[in-house]
PDB file of C-alpha atoms in Angstrom:
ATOM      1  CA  UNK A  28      13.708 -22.149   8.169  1.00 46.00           C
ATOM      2  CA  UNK A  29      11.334 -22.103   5.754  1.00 48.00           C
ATOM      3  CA  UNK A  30       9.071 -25.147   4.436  1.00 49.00           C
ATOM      4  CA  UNK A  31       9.788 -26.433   1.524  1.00 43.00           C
ATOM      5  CA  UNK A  32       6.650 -27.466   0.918  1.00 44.00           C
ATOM      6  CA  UNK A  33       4.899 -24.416   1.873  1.00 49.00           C
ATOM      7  CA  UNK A  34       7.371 -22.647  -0.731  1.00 49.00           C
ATOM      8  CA  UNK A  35       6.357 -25.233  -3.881  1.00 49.00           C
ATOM      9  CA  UNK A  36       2.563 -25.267  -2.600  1.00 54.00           C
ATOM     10  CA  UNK A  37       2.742 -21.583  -3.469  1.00 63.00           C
ATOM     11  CA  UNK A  38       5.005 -20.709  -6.463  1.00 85.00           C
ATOM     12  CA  UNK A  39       3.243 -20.784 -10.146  1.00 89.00           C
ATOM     13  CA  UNK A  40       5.243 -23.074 -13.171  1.00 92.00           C
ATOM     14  CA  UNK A  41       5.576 -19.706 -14.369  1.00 95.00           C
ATOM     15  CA  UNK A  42       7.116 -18.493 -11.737  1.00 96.00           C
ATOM     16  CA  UNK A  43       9.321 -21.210 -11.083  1.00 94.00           C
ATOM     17  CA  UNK A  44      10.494 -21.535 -14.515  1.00 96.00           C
ATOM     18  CA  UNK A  45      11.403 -17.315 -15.031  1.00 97.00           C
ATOM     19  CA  UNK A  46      13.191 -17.522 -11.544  1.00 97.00           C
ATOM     20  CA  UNK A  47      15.472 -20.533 -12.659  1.00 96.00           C
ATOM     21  CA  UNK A  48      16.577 -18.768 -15.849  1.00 97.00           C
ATOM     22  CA  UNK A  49      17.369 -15.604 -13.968  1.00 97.00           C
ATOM     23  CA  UNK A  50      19.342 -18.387 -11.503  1.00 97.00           C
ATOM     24  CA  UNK A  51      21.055 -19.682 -14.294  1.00 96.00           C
ATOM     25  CA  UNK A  52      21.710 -16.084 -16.139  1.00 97.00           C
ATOM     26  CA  UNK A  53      22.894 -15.205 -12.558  1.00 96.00           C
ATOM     27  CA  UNK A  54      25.396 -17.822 -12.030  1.00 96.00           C
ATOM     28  CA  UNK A  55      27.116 -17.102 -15.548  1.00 96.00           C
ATOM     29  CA  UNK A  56      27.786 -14.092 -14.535  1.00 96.00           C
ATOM     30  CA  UNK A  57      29.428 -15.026 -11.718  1.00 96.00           C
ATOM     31  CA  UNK A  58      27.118 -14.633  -8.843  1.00 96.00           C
ATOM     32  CA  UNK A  59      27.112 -17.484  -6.284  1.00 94.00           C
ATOM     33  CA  UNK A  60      24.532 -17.166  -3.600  1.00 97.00           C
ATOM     34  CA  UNK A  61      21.152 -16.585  -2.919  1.00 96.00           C
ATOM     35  CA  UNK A  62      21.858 -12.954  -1.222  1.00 95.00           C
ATOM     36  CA  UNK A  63      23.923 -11.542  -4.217  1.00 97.00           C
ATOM     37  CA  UNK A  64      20.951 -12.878  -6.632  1.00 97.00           C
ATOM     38  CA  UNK A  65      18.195 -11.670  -4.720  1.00 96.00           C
ATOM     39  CA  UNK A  66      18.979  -9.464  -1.839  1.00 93.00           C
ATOM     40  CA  UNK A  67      21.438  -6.932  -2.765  1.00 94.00           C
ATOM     41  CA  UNK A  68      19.536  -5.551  -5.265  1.00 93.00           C
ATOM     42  CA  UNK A  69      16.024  -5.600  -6.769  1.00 96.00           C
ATOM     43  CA  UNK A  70      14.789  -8.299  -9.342  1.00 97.00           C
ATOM     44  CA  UNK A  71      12.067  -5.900 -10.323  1.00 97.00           C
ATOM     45  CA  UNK A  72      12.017  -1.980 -10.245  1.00 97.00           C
ATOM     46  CA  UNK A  73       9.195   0.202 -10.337  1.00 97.00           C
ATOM     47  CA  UNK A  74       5.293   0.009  -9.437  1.00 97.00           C
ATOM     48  CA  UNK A  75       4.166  -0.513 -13.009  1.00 97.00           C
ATOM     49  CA  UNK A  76       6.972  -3.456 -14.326  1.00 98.00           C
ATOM     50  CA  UNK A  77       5.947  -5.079 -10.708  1.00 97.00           C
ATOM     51  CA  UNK A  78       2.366  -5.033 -11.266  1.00 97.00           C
ATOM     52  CA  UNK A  79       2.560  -5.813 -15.005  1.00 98.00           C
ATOM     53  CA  UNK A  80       4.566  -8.695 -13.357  1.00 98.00           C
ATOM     54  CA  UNK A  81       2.130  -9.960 -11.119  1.00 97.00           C
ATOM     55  CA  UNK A  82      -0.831  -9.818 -14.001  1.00 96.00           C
ATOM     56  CA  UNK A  83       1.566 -11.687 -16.021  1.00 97.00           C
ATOM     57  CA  UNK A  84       1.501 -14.862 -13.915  1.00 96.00           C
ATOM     58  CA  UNK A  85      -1.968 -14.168 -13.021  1.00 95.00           C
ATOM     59  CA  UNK A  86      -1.441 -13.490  -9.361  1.00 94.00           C
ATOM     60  CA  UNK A  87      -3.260 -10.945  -7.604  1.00 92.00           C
ATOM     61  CA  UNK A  88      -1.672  -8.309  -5.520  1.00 93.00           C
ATOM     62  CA  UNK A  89      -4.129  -9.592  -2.293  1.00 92.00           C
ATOM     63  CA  UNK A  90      -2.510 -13.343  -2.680  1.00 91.00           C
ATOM     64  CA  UNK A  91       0.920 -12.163  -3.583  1.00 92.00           C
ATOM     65  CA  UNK A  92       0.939 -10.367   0.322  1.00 90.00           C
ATOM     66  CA  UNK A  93      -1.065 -13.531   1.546  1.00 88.00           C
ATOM     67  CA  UNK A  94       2.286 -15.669   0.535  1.00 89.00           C
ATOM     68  CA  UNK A  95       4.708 -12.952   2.034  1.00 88.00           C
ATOM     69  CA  UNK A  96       3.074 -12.613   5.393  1.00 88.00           C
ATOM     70  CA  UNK A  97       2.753 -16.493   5.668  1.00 88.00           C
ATOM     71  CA  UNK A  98       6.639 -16.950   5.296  1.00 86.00           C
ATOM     72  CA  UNK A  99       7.350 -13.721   7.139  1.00 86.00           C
ATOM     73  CA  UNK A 100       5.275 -15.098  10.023  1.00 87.00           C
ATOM     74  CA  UNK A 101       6.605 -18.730   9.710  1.00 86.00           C
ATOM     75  CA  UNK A 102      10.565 -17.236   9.370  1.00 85.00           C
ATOM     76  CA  UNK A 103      10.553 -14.279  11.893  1.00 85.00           C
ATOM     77  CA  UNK A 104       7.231 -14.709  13.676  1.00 88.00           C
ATOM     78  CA  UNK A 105       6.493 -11.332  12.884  1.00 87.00           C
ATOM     79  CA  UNK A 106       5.369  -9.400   9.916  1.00 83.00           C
ATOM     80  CA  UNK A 107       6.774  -6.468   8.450  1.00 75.00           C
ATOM     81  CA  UNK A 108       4.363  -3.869   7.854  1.00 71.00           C
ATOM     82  CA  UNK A 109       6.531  -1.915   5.389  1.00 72.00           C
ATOM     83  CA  UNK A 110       5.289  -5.052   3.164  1.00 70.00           C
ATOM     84  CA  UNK A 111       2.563  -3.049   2.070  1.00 76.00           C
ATOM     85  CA  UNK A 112       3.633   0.369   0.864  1.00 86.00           C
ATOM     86  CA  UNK A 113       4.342  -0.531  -2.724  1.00 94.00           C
ATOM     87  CA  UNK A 114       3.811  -3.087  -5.897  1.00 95.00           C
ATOM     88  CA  UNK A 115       7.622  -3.014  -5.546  1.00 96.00           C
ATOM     89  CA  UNK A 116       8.238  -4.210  -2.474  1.00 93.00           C
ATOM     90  CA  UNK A 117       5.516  -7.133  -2.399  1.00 94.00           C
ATOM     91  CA  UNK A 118       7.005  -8.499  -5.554  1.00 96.00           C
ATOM     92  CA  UNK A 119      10.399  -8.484  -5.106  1.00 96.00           C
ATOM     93  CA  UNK A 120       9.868  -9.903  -1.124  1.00 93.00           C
ATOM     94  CA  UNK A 121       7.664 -12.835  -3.148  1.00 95.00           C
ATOM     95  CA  UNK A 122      10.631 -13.473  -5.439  1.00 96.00           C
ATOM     96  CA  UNK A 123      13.272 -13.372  -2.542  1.00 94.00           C
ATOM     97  CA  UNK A 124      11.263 -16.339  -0.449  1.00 91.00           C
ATOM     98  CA  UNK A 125      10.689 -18.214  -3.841  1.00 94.00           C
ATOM     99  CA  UNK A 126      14.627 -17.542  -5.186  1.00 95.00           C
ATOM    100  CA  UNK A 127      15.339 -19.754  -1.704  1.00 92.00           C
ATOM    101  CA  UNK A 128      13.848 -22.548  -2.283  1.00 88.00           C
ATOM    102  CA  UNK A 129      14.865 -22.869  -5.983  1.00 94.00           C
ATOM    103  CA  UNK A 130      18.550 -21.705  -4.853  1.00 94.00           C
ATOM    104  CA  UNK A 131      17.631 -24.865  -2.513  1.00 90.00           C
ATOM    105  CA  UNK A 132      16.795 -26.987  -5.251  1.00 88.00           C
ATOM    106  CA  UNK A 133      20.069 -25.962  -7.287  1.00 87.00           C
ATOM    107  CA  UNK A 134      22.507 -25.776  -4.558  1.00 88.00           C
ATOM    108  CA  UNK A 135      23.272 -22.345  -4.598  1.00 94.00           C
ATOM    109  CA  UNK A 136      24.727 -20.733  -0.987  1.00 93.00           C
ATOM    110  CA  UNK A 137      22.070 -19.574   0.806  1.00 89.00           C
ATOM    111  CA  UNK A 138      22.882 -17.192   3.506  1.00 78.00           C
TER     112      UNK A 138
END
């Protein structure tokens, strides 16, 4: 399992604080755990919305994959090389680790 600490050593306020509205917007509408909210679909779609994203919290693309090979490495021992191939998938991997520990925080199912 994942480190909490290594999780809230990582994720910006403003990070933090957009994720635990979408939480909140999530669980009104009836969604209760931390796969329907952030693994059967996408938080974010498309290259550009991603990367206009990541500028927006002021986190470049090079640290964003930093984060997401650390807790790939630390959960599966392994990375995933597919990380790479798109704005897309780095940001909405980054969002999935960071929706954990904040489902954590608001005990919401993880599974």
């Amino acid at each position: 399992m994942l480190s909490v600490l290594t999780i809230k050593m990582n994720m910006k306020s403003s990070i933090s604080k957009e994720l635990g509205v979408y939480i909140d917007e999530c669980l009104e509408d009836g969604l209760k755990s931390h796969n329907e909210m952030f693994n059967e679909g996408l938080y974010l779609y498309g290259n550009q919305q991603c990367l206009d994203w990541l500028n927006h919290h002021n986190l470049d693309v090079l640290s964003a994959i930093s984060i997401c090979r650390e807790y790939q490495m630390e959960q599966f021992g392994q990375l995933d090389y597919d990380l790479f191939e798109s704005y897309e998938v780095i940001v909405n991997q980054l969002v999935y680790w960071y929706g954990i520990e904040l489902c954590n925080e608001s005990e919401v199912e993880i599974d």
